[in-house]
Amino acid sequence: MSSAGGPAAAEGKDASGLRAALGGLTTRGRSFFAAGVAAALCAYVLGQGDLLRVGLLLAVLPLVCVAVLYRTRYRVAGSRRLSPSRVPAGSEARVHLRMDNVSRLPTGLLMLQDHVPYVLGPRPRFVLDRVEAGGRREVSYRVRSDLRGRYPLGPLQLRLSDPFGMCELTRSFSAYDTLTVIPRTEALPAVRLAGEASGYGDGRQRSLALAGDDDIIPRNYRYGDDLRRVHWRSTARYGELMVRREEQPQRARCTVLLDTRRIAFQGAGPDSAFEWAVSGAASALVHMLERGFAVRLLTDTGSSVPSEGADGFAGSTQESADSAGLMMDTLAVVDHSDGAGLSRSYDVLRGGNEGLLVAFFGDLDEEQAALAARMRQRSGAAVAFVLDSGTWVTSGAVAGAVDDRLRLLREAGWTALSVSPGTPLSDLWQQAGRQRSESSGSGTNGFSGGWS
């Protein structure tokens, strides 16, 4: 929840603020003031005391309303809460607004308006009845976007009026909130992985914490540890109970490579090839994290998310959850890069121990296809989804040049598939598993150590 305004805003009470309050007089307030001044002048000229008192009352009433409203307007606090603050494209989020009257006087009619980007929908407006002293009012509205991105919400504007309708003041709170619209994700089939491309499955690798008494790496005793694991030599050395470390499973790694080169994609909009690639990368990241992999997102620019942890991969379960949010936030705002090649991402893949590589490529020329083919040597297993963005614009068939690129990748050991417009990733994911089974049965150098 982010709060805006409140008693602290009273620092704005200066001469300029008072002039702004006087400028908030409504037509009714100005008419009362003008009538009062005219009546007072006539009473002075005609010597009518009763008329003078009526004129003073008419002239003072709008000024009193201005003074009261000018003072109480700084005693209204507003807050905004998003539920949720991160939402997939095409899904709705609800924005909750709350107004608190923290003064000792009731308010008049309140008109509430929140500023939202046009892509999220129309600007919401609400009319609130009189709010009693210490009372609150809550309203909500829905926002929805088919385009991923980060959208600011705010500032919140409040128009205050006195009970007599003499004065209206508009104030803007300073707080903003951000709604993050992440790419759509697709549930992928549970293709069983083995070898180095498995998560915590049967093929997981384990690192032993000790090879002998001289190589022991003990840790402090924790409540619940088995006393049979107490290492007495270390306990005598450190003066406190020390236990042997258990075998630690090594999480298999997976790198999801997203090609963002501007020259590799044609078209724009939610149904473009680039948006399919972004959503595909998000789906692969979520799926591999659920399978227990340590995952990272890599782009053609060489940037890796998360950048912290062991070699840039997500670590423990809690770190994985945080890293998943970070990677999805990155994909929410990822845009085309101005680079022409994949050399930077190739350099990040150091070689041999990168685990599973899942790549989403755009248009590949002969040079970039050869470079992508060499990436297979720097990973344990590799699968590529190659998009011919031209066919997404024309809804045509896959061109022959794409077939040549696929053949080059497959000869290098990739499990490479072409992506036709609108093809669900789940179907291609299942197809990759079948290709792996066929290549394993024929003994070809396919998606080794990965799909089974």
Short mmCIF file of C-alpha atoms in Angstrom, two decimals:
data_model
loop_
_atom_site.label_atom_id
_atom_site.label_comp_id
_atom_site.label_asym_id
_atom_site.label_seq_id
_atom_site.Cartn_x
_atom_site.Cartn_y
_atom_site.Cartn_z
CA MET A 1 0.00 0.00 0.00
CA SER A 2 1.33 3.40 -0.82
CA SER A 3 -0.01 6.42 1.00
CA ALA A 4 -0.33 9.87 -0.44
CA GLY A 5 -0.94 13.18 1.21
CA GLY A 6 -1.86 13.45 4.87
CA PRO A 7 -1.15 15.88 7.70
CA ALA A 8 2.47 16.26 6.65
CA ALA A 9 1.32 18.16 3.60
CA ALA A 10 0.43 21.12 5.79
CA GLU A 11 3.78 22.64 4.95
CA GLY A 12 2.12 23.95 1.80
CA LYS A 13 0.10 26.55 3.74
CA ASP A 14 1.59 29.76 2.46
CA ALA A 15 0.42 32.86 0.68
CA SER A 16 0.47 31.21 -2.73
CA GLY A 17 -1.65 28.35 -1.36
CA LEU A 18 -4.17 30.84 0.03
CA ARG A 19 -4.37 32.62 -3.33
CA ALA A 20 -4.98 29.25 -4.97
CA ALA A 21 -7.75 28.59 -2.46
CA LEU A 22 -9.37 31.95 -3.29
CA GLY A 23 -9.11 30.99 -6.95
CA GLY A 24 -11.21 27.93 -6.13
CA LEU A 25 -14.34 29.98 -5.48
CA THR A 26 -17.24 28.62 -7.46
CA THR A 27 -19.75 30.72 -9.36
CA ARG A 28 -22.01 30.59 -6.35
CA GLY A 29 -19.23 31.72 -4.04
CA ARG A 30 -18.24 34.60 -6.32
CA SER A 31 -21.86 35.68 -6.66
CA PHE A 32 -22.35 35.69 -2.88
CA PHE A 33 -19.17 37.71 -2.40
CA ALA A 34 -20.08 40.24 -5.11
CA ALA A 35 -23.63 40.60 -3.77
CA GLY A 36 -22.31 41.12 -0.26
CA VAL A 37 -19.87 43.82 -1.32
CA ALA A 38 -22.58 45.58 -3.35
CA ALA A 39 -25.02 45.41 -0.43
CA ALA A 40 -22.40 46.76 1.95
CA LEU A 41 -21.65 49.73 -0.34
CA CYS A 42 -25.35 50.50 -0.75
CA ALA A 43 -25.88 50.29 3.01
CA TYR A 44 -22.98 52.68 3.59
CA VAL A 45 -24.33 55.18 1.05
CA LEU A 46 -27.94 54.90 2.24
CA GLY A 47 -27.09 54.59 5.90
CA GLN A 48 -28.96 51.31 6.33
CA GLY A 49 -27.45 49.31 9.18
CA ASP A 50 -29.55 46.18 8.62
CA LEU A 51 -28.57 46.06 4.97
CA LEU A 52 -24.90 46.44 5.98
CA ARG A 53 -25.15 43.39 8.23
CA VAL A 54 -26.74 41.37 5.43
CA GLY A 55 -24.03 42.49 3.02
CA LEU A 56 -21.26 41.56 5.42
CA LEU A 57 -22.83 38.13 5.93
CA LEU A 58 -23.02 37.50 2.18
CA ALA A 59 -19.41 38.64 1.64
CA VAL A 60 -17.92 36.81 4.63
CA LEU A 61 -19.63 33.44 4.05
CA PRO A 62 -17.58 32.52 0.93
CA LEU A 63 -14.38 33.66 2.65
CA VAL A 64 -15.15 31.50 5.68
CA CYS A 65 -15.76 28.51 3.39
CA VAL A 66 -12.41 29.17 1.68
CA ALA A 67 -10.62 29.37 5.04
CA VAL A 68 -12.20 26.19 6.37
CA LEU A 69 -11.58 24.26 3.17
CA TYR A 70 -8.04 25.59 2.91
CA ARG A 71 -7.30 24.26 6.37
CA THR A 72 -9.10 20.94 6.23
CA ARG A 73 -7.90 19.93 2.77
CA TYR A 74 -4.52 19.03 4.26
CA ARG A 75 -6.17 16.66 6.69
CA VAL A 76 -7.34 14.19 4.06
CA ALA A 77 -5.09 11.20 3.38
CA GLY A 78 -5.27 8.90 0.38
CA SER A 79 -3.79 5.48 -0.32
CA ARG A 80 -3.68 3.03 -3.21
CA ARG A 81 -3.25 -0.75 -3.23
CA LEU A 82 -2.76 -3.02 -6.24
CA SER A 83 -4.04 -6.58 -6.26
CA PRO A 84 -1.89 -8.04 -7.69
CA SER A 85 0.98 -5.71 -8.59
CA ARG A 86 2.31 -8.15 -11.21
CA VAL A 87 -0.25 -9.53 -13.67
CA PRO A 88 0.04 -11.44 -16.98
CA ALA A 89 -0.93 -9.65 -20.18
CA GLY A 90 -4.65 -9.94 -20.86
CA SER A 91 -5.52 -10.42 -17.18
CA GLU A 92 -7.15 -7.92 -14.86
CA ALA A 93 -5.80 -6.28 -11.75
CA ARG A 94 -7.85 -4.38 -9.20
CA VAL A 95 -6.81 -1.03 -7.78
CA HIS A 96 -8.16 -0.18 -4.32
CA LEU A 97 -8.36 3.47 -3.27
CA ARG A 98 -8.95 4.61 0.29
CA MET A 99 -9.61 8.11 1.55
CA ASP A 100 -9.25 8.92 5.27
CA ASN A 101 -10.57 12.08 6.87
CA VAL A 102 -8.04 12.64 9.64
CA SER A 103 -9.42 16.03 10.67
CA ARG A 104 -12.03 16.87 13.31
CA LEU A 105 -14.40 18.36 10.77
CA PRO A 106 -16.54 16.49 8.25
CA THR A 107 -15.81 16.96 4.59
CA GLY A 108 -18.18 18.01 1.88
CA LEU A 109 -18.64 16.29 -1.42
CA LEU A 110 -15.45 14.61 -2.65
CA MET A 111 -14.68 13.94 -6.30
CA LEU A 112 -11.87 11.41 -6.72
CA GLN A 113 -9.89 10.77 -9.90
CA ASP A 114 -6.90 8.55 -10.54
CA HIS A 115 -4.52 8.96 -13.46
CA VAL A 116 -3.87 5.77 -15.41
CA PRO A 117 -2.20 5.23 -18.80
CA TYR A 118 -4.58 5.02 -21.72
CA VAL A 119 -3.55 1.43 -22.45
CA LEU A 120 -4.97 0.31 -19.08
CA GLY A 121 -8.45 1.67 -19.72
CA PRO A 122 -10.48 4.84 -19.10
CA ARG A 123 -9.60 7.22 -16.31
CA PRO A 124 -11.62 6.25 -13.20
CA ARG A 125 -13.70 8.92 -11.45
CA PHE A 126 -15.69 8.60 -8.23
CA VAL A 127 -18.01 10.86 -6.24
CA LEU A 128 -17.87 10.36 -2.48
CA ASP A 129 -20.49 11.61 -0.08
CA ARG A 130 -19.72 13.56 3.04
CA VAL A 131 -17.03 11.85 5.11
CA GLU A 132 -17.41 12.19 8.84
CA ALA A 133 -14.57 13.19 11.11
CA GLY A 134 -12.16 10.24 11.37
CA GLY A 135 -14.10 8.32 8.74
CA ARG A 136 -12.93 6.59 5.59
CA ARG A 137 -14.24 5.66 2.19
CA GLU A 138 -12.99 2.86 -0.09
CA VAL A 139 -13.54 2.43 -3.81
CA SER A 140 -11.91 0.23 -6.42
CA TYR A 141 -11.58 -0.11 -10.17
CA ARG A 142 -10.12 -2.62 -12.61
CA VAL A 143 -7.27 -2.23 -15.10
CA ARG A 144 -6.26 -4.53 -17.94
CA SER A 145 -3.63 -4.47 -20.66
CA ASP A 146 -2.89 -6.76 -23.58
CA LEU A 147 0.58 -5.23 -23.84
CA ARG A 148 3.31 -6.13 -21.40
CA GLY A 149 5.21 -3.34 -19.68
CA ARG A 150 5.46 -1.27 -16.52
CA TYR A 151 2.70 1.29 -16.12
CA PRO A 152 2.62 4.09 -13.52
CA LEU A 153 -0.62 4.70 -11.64
CA GLY A 154 -1.14 8.16 -10.23
CA PRO A 155 -1.09 10.78 -9.05
CA LEU A 156 -4.41 10.61 -7.28
CA GLN A 157 -6.45 13.80 -7.58
CA LEU A 158 -9.08 14.88 -5.08
CA ARG A 159 -11.56 17.71 -5.54
CA LEU A 160 -12.94 19.05 -2.27
CA SER A 161 -15.99 21.25 -1.86
CA ASP A 162 -17.61 22.86 1.17
CA PRO A 163 -21.17 21.99 2.23
CA PHE A 164 -22.50 25.24 0.74
CA GLY A 165 -20.80 24.76 -2.62
CA MET A 166 -18.94 28.05 -2.29
CA CYS A 167 -15.45 26.73 -3.01
CA GLU A 168 -13.85 23.79 -4.75
CA LEU A 169 -10.19 22.84 -4.40
CA THR A 170 -8.26 20.24 -6.35
CA ARG A 171 -5.23 18.61 -4.84
CA SER A 172 -2.88 16.02 -6.31
CA PHE A 173 -1.18 13.50 -4.09
CA SER A 174 2.45 12.79 -4.82
CA ALA A 175 2.55 8.99 -4.56
CA TYR A 176 2.74 6.71 -7.58
CA ASP A 177 2.40 2.97 -7.93
CA THR A 178 3.58 0.73 -10.73
CA LEU A 179 1.65 -2.09 -12.33
CA THR A 180 3.87 -4.65 -14.03
CA VAL A 181 2.26 -6.52 -16.91
CA ILE A 182 4.37 -9.61 -17.56
CA PRO A 183 4.23 -11.81 -20.67
CA ARG A 184 1.64 -14.53 -20.96
CA THR A 185 2.92 -17.94 -19.95
CA GLU A 186 1.80 -21.29 -21.28
CA ALA A 187 1.72 -24.52 -19.31
CA LEU A 188 4.20 -26.92 -20.90
CA PRO A 189 3.91 -30.71 -20.90
CA ALA A 190 5.92 -32.61 -18.32
CA VAL A 191 8.55 -34.00 -20.66
CA ARG A 192 10.83 -36.14 -18.51
CA LEU A 193 14.41 -34.96 -18.47
CA ALA A 194 17.41 -37.08 -17.61
CA GLY A 195 21.16 -36.84 -17.36
CA GLU A 196 22.66 -33.43 -16.85
CA ALA A 197 19.46 -31.76 -17.98
CA SER A 198 17.42 -33.03 -15.05
CA GLY A 199 16.50 -31.02 -12.03
CA TYR A 200 16.26 -32.97 -8.80
CA GLY A 201 15.35 -36.20 -10.60
CA ASP A 202 17.08 -39.54 -10.83
CA GLY A 203 19.94 -38.13 -12.84
CA ARG A 204 20.93 -35.43 -10.38
CA GLN A 205 24.53 -34.99 -9.45
CA ARG A 206 25.69 -34.87 -5.88
CA SER A 207 28.77 -33.32 -4.34
CA LEU A 208 30.02 -35.03 -1.21
CA ALA A 209 30.93 -32.75 1.65
CA LEU A 210 33.81 -34.95 2.78
CA ALA A 211 36.21 -37.47 1.36
CA GLY A 212 37.77 -38.45 4.67
CA ASP A 213 38.46 -37.23 8.17
CA ASP A 214 41.11 -34.86 6.91
CA ASP A 215 38.80 -33.38 4.30
CA ILE A 216 35.77 -32.93 6.57
CA ILE A 217 33.91 -29.63 6.31
CA PRO A 218 31.72 -29.58 9.43
CA ARG A 219 29.02 -27.12 10.42
CA ASN A 220 27.44 -26.11 13.71
CA TYR A 221 24.95 -28.47 15.29
CA ARG A 222 21.31 -27.53 14.71
CA TYR A 223 18.32 -28.63 16.67
CA GLY A 224 17.01 -31.87 15.18
CA ASP A 225 20.32 -33.07 13.72
CA ASP A 226 21.07 -36.75 14.17
CA LEU A 227 23.61 -37.18 16.96
CA ARG A 228 25.24 -39.96 14.94
CA ARG A 229 26.47 -37.25 12.57
CA VAL A 230 28.41 -35.41 15.32
CA HIS A 231 32.05 -35.05 14.35
CA TRP A 232 33.85 -35.33 17.68
CA ARG A 233 37.28 -34.24 16.49
CA SER A 234 35.87 -30.93 15.21
CA THR A 235 33.73 -30.61 18.32
CA ALA A 236 36.85 -30.85 20.51
CA ARG A 237 38.67 -28.36 18.26
CA TYR A 238 35.96 -25.67 18.21
CA GLY A 239 34.50 -26.24 21.68
CA GLU A 240 30.94 -26.73 20.42
CA LEU A 241 28.99 -29.48 18.76
CA MET A 242 29.87 -29.86 15.08
CA VAL A 243 28.20 -32.23 12.62
CA ARG A 244 29.21 -33.62 9.24
CA ARG A 245 27.61 -32.05 6.23
CA GLU A 246 25.24 -34.17 4.21
CA GLU A 247 25.56 -34.77 0.53
CA GLN A 248 24.42 -31.67 -1.31
CA PRO A 249 22.50 -32.16 -4.56
CA GLN A 250 23.69 -29.94 -7.37
CA ARG A 251 20.81 -28.32 -9.21
CA ALA A 252 20.99 -28.83 -12.93
CA ARG A 253 21.32 -25.64 -14.92
CA CYS A 254 19.23 -24.24 -17.72
CA THR A 255 19.89 -21.11 -19.76
CA VAL A 256 17.01 -19.57 -21.69
CA LEU A 257 18.41 -17.48 -24.55
CA LEU A 258 16.16 -14.79 -26.06
CA ASP A 259 17.10 -13.18 -29.35
CA THR A 260 15.99 -9.52 -29.23
CA ARG A 261 17.79 -8.15 -32.30
CA ARG A 262 15.68 -5.61 -34.14
CA ILE A 263 16.80 -6.92 -37.52
CA ALA A 264 15.69 -10.43 -36.57
CA PHE A 265 12.01 -9.62 -36.16
CA GLN A 266 9.41 -7.97 -38.32
CA GLY A 267 6.05 -6.64 -37.26
CA ALA A 268 4.77 -5.43 -33.90
CA GLY A 269 1.84 -5.93 -31.58
CA PRO A 270 0.60 -8.70 -29.30
CA ASP A 271 0.47 -11.23 -32.14
CA SER A 272 3.92 -10.52 -33.57
CA ALA A 273 6.78 -13.00 -33.74
CA PHE A 274 8.78 -11.07 -31.15
CA GLU A 275 5.97 -11.19 -28.61
CA TRP A 276 5.64 -14.94 -29.21
CA ALA A 277 9.35 -15.34 -28.50
CA VAL A 278 9.11 -13.29 -25.30
CA SER A 279 6.12 -15.29 -24.08
CA GLY A 280 7.88 -18.51 -25.05
CA ALA A 281 10.95 -17.57 -23.04
CA ALA A 282 8.76 -16.73 -20.04
CA SER A 283 6.95 -20.07 -20.31
CA ALA A 284 10.24 -21.97 -20.53
CA LEU A 285 11.65 -20.15 -17.50
CA VAL A 286 8.61 -20.91 -15.36
CA HIS A 287 8.49 -24.53 -16.49
CA MET A 288 12.17 -25.22 -15.82
CA LEU A 289 12.02 -23.57 -12.41
CA GLU A 290 9.08 -25.77 -11.52
CA ARG A 291 11.16 -28.79 -12.56
CA GLY A 292 13.85 -27.84 -10.04
CA PHE A 293 16.42 -26.32 -12.41
CA ALA A 294 18.70 -23.41 -11.63
CA VAL A 295 17.66 -21.05 -14.42
CA ARG A 296 18.93 -17.84 -15.91
CA LEU A 297 17.72 -15.57 -18.70
CA LEU A 298 20.25 -14.55 -21.34
CA THR A 299 19.75 -12.13 -24.22
CA ASP A 300 21.75 -11.51 -27.37
CA THR A 301 23.25 -8.41 -25.70
CA GLY A 302 25.04 -10.65 -23.19
CA SER A 303 22.97 -9.49 -20.22
CA SER A 304 22.11 -12.25 -17.78
CA VAL A 305 19.34 -12.32 -15.18
CA PRO A 306 19.83 -12.98 -12.34
CA SER A 307 23.35 -11.61 -12.35
CA GLU A 308 24.04 -12.63 -8.74
CA GLY A 309 24.45 -16.09 -7.27
CA ALA A 310 26.47 -19.01 -8.52
CA ASP A 311 27.57 -18.09 -12.04
CA GLY A 312 24.44 -16.00 -12.48
CA PHE A 313 21.97 -18.85 -11.90
CA ALA A 314 19.15 -18.92 -9.37
CA GLY A 315 20.21 -20.61 -6.18
CA SER A 316 18.02 -21.90 -3.37
CA THR A 317 14.25 -22.20 -3.47
CA GLN A 318 13.72 -18.74 -2.03
CA GLU A 319 16.30 -17.30 -4.38
CA SER A 320 14.55 -19.06 -7.25
CA ALA A 321 11.27 -17.37 -6.37
CA ASP A 322 12.94 -13.97 -6.21
CA SER A 323 14.88 -14.64 -9.38
CA ALA A 324 11.72 -15.76 -11.18
CA GLY A 325 10.09 -12.45 -10.33
CA LEU A 326 13.18 -10.57 -11.48
CA MET A 327 13.31 -12.45 -14.78
CA MET A 328 9.61 -11.90 -15.42
CA ASP A 329 10.00 -8.20 -14.64
CA THR A 330 12.86 -8.10 -17.13
CA LEU A 331 10.74 -9.77 -19.81
CA ALA A 332 7.92 -7.33 -19.08
CA VAL A 333 10.01 -4.44 -20.41
CA VAL A 334 12.43 -6.18 -22.79
CA ASP A 335 12.62 -4.48 -26.16
CA HIS A 336 14.49 -4.85 -29.40
CA SER A 337 18.24 -4.42 -29.27
CA ASP A 338 20.24 -2.60 -31.91
CA GLY A 339 22.86 -5.35 -32.12
CA ALA A 340 23.37 -7.29 -35.33
CA GLY A 341 24.86 -10.51 -33.94
CA LEU A 342 24.86 -13.13 -31.20
CA SER A 343 28.54 -12.88 -30.31
CA ARG A 344 27.99 -11.38 -26.85
CA SER A 345 25.67 -14.17 -25.77
CA TYR A 346 28.11 -16.66 -27.26
CA ASP A 347 30.87 -15.25 -25.03
CA VAL A 348 28.70 -15.64 -21.92
CA LEU A 349 28.33 -19.35 -22.60
CA ARG A 350 31.79 -20.24 -21.37
CA GLY A 351 31.64 -23.87 -22.41
CA GLY A 352 30.96 -27.38 -21.24
CA ASN A 353 29.12 -26.81 -17.95
CA GLU A 354 26.19 -24.61 -18.92
CA GLY A 355 23.64 -27.43 -18.76
CA LEU A 356 20.50 -27.22 -20.87
CA LEU A 357 20.23 -24.37 -23.40
CA VAL A 358 16.79 -23.33 -24.67
CA ALA A 359 16.96 -20.63 -27.34
CA PHE A 360 14.35 -18.52 -29.09
CA PHE A 361 15.85 -17.16 -32.31
CA GLY A 362 14.50 -14.72 -34.84
CA ASP A 363 15.68 -14.50 -38.43
CA LEU A 364 19.20 -15.97 -38.76
CA ASP A 365 21.53 -15.23 -41.62
CA GLU A 366 24.27 -17.67 -42.54
CA GLU A 367 26.86 -16.10 -40.25
CA GLN A 368 24.60 -15.96 -37.18
CA ALA A 369 23.33 -19.47 -37.81
CA ALA A 370 26.91 -20.74 -37.80
CA LEU A 371 27.58 -18.87 -34.54
CA ALA A 372 24.43 -20.30 -32.99
CA ALA A 373 25.51 -23.77 -34.09
CA ARG A 374 28.77 -23.38 -32.15
CA MET A 375 26.81 -22.54 -28.99
CA ARG A 376 25.84 -26.21 -28.83
CA GLN A 377 29.46 -27.05 -27.98
CA ARG A 378 29.19 -24.80 -24.92
CA SER A 379 26.16 -26.47 -23.37
CA GLY A 380 25.17 -29.93 -22.25
CA ALA A 381 22.09 -30.05 -24.48
CA ALA A 382 20.35 -27.51 -26.67
CA VAL A 383 16.93 -26.92 -28.21
CA ALA A 384 16.12 -24.01 -30.50
CA PHE A 385 12.86 -22.46 -31.64
CA VAL A 386 13.52 -20.53 -34.84
CA LEU A 387 10.98 -17.94 -36.00
CA ASP A 388 10.77 -16.67 -39.55
CA SER A 389 9.19 -13.33 -38.68
CA GLY A 390 8.36 -12.63 -42.31
CA THR A 391 5.83 -15.45 -42.30
CA TRP A 392 4.21 -13.93 -39.22
CA VAL A 393 3.55 -10.75 -41.17
CA THR A 394 2.22 -12.50 -44.27
CA SER A 395 0.94 -15.70 -42.56
CA GLY A 396 2.84 -17.66 -45.20
CA ALA A 397 4.79 -20.89 -45.12
CA VAL A 398 8.29 -21.29 -43.73
CA ALA A 399 10.84 -20.19 -46.29
CA GLY A 400 13.52 -22.47 -47.65
CA ALA A 401 16.28 -20.38 -46.07
CA VAL A 402 14.86 -21.25 -42.64
CA ASP A 403 15.06 -24.94 -43.51
CA ASP A 404 18.75 -24.47 -44.29
CA ARG A 405 19.31 -22.80 -40.91
CA LEU A 406 17.48 -25.61 -39.13
CA ARG A 407 19.58 -28.21 -40.93
CA LEU A 408 22.78 -26.43 -39.87
CA LEU A 409 21.68 -26.32 -36.24
CA ARG A 410 20.64 -29.96 -36.21
CA GLU A 411 23.95 -31.05 -37.69
CA ALA A 412 25.65 -29.23 -34.78
CA GLY A 413 23.61 -31.19 -32.24
CA TRP A 414 20.67 -28.83 -31.68
CA THR A 415 17.10 -30.00 -31.47
CA ALA A 416 15.84 -27.26 -33.76
CA LEU A 417 12.22 -26.55 -34.65
CA SER A 418 10.61 -23.93 -36.85
CA VAL A 419 7.77 -21.87 -35.42
CA SER A 420 4.77 -21.16 -37.60
CA PRO A 421 2.45 -18.22 -36.82
CA GLY A 422 0.23 -18.94 -33.85
CA THR A 423 1.71 -22.35 -33.02
CA PRO A 424 1.34 -23.15 -29.28
CA LEU A 425 4.65 -23.63 -27.53
CA SER A 426 3.28 -26.69 -25.74
CA ASP A 427 2.95 -28.50 -29.08
CA LEU A 428 6.51 -27.62 -30.04
CA TRP A 429 7.75 -28.64 -26.59
CA GLN A 430 6.19 -32.06 -27.03
CA GLN A 431 7.58 -32.29 -30.55
CA ALA A 432 11.08 -31.60 -29.22
CA GLY A 433 10.69 -34.52 -26.86
CA ARG A 434 9.69 -36.81 -29.70
CA GLN A 435 12.65 -35.70 -31.81
CA ARG A 436 14.94 -36.48 -28.91
CA SER A 437 13.48 -39.96 -28.59
CA GLU A 438 13.90 -40.59 -32.31
CA SER A 439 17.47 -39.28 -32.36
CA SER A 440 18.35 -41.39 -29.31
CA GLY A 441 16.92 -44.47 -30.94
CA SER A 442 18.85 -43.92 -34.17
CA GLY A 443 22.06 -42.99 -32.35
CA THR A 444 22.33 -39.56 -33.94
CA ASN A 445 23.79 -36.62 -32.15
CA GLY A 446 20.55 -35.01 -31.16
CA PHE A 447 19.38 -33.52 -27.91
CA SER A 448 21.74 -35.68 -25.85
CA GLY A 449 21.52 -35.73 -22.12
CA GLY A 450 18.24 -33.87 -22.21
CA TRP A 451 14.87 -35.00 -23.41
CA SER A 452 13.83 -38.61 -22.95
#
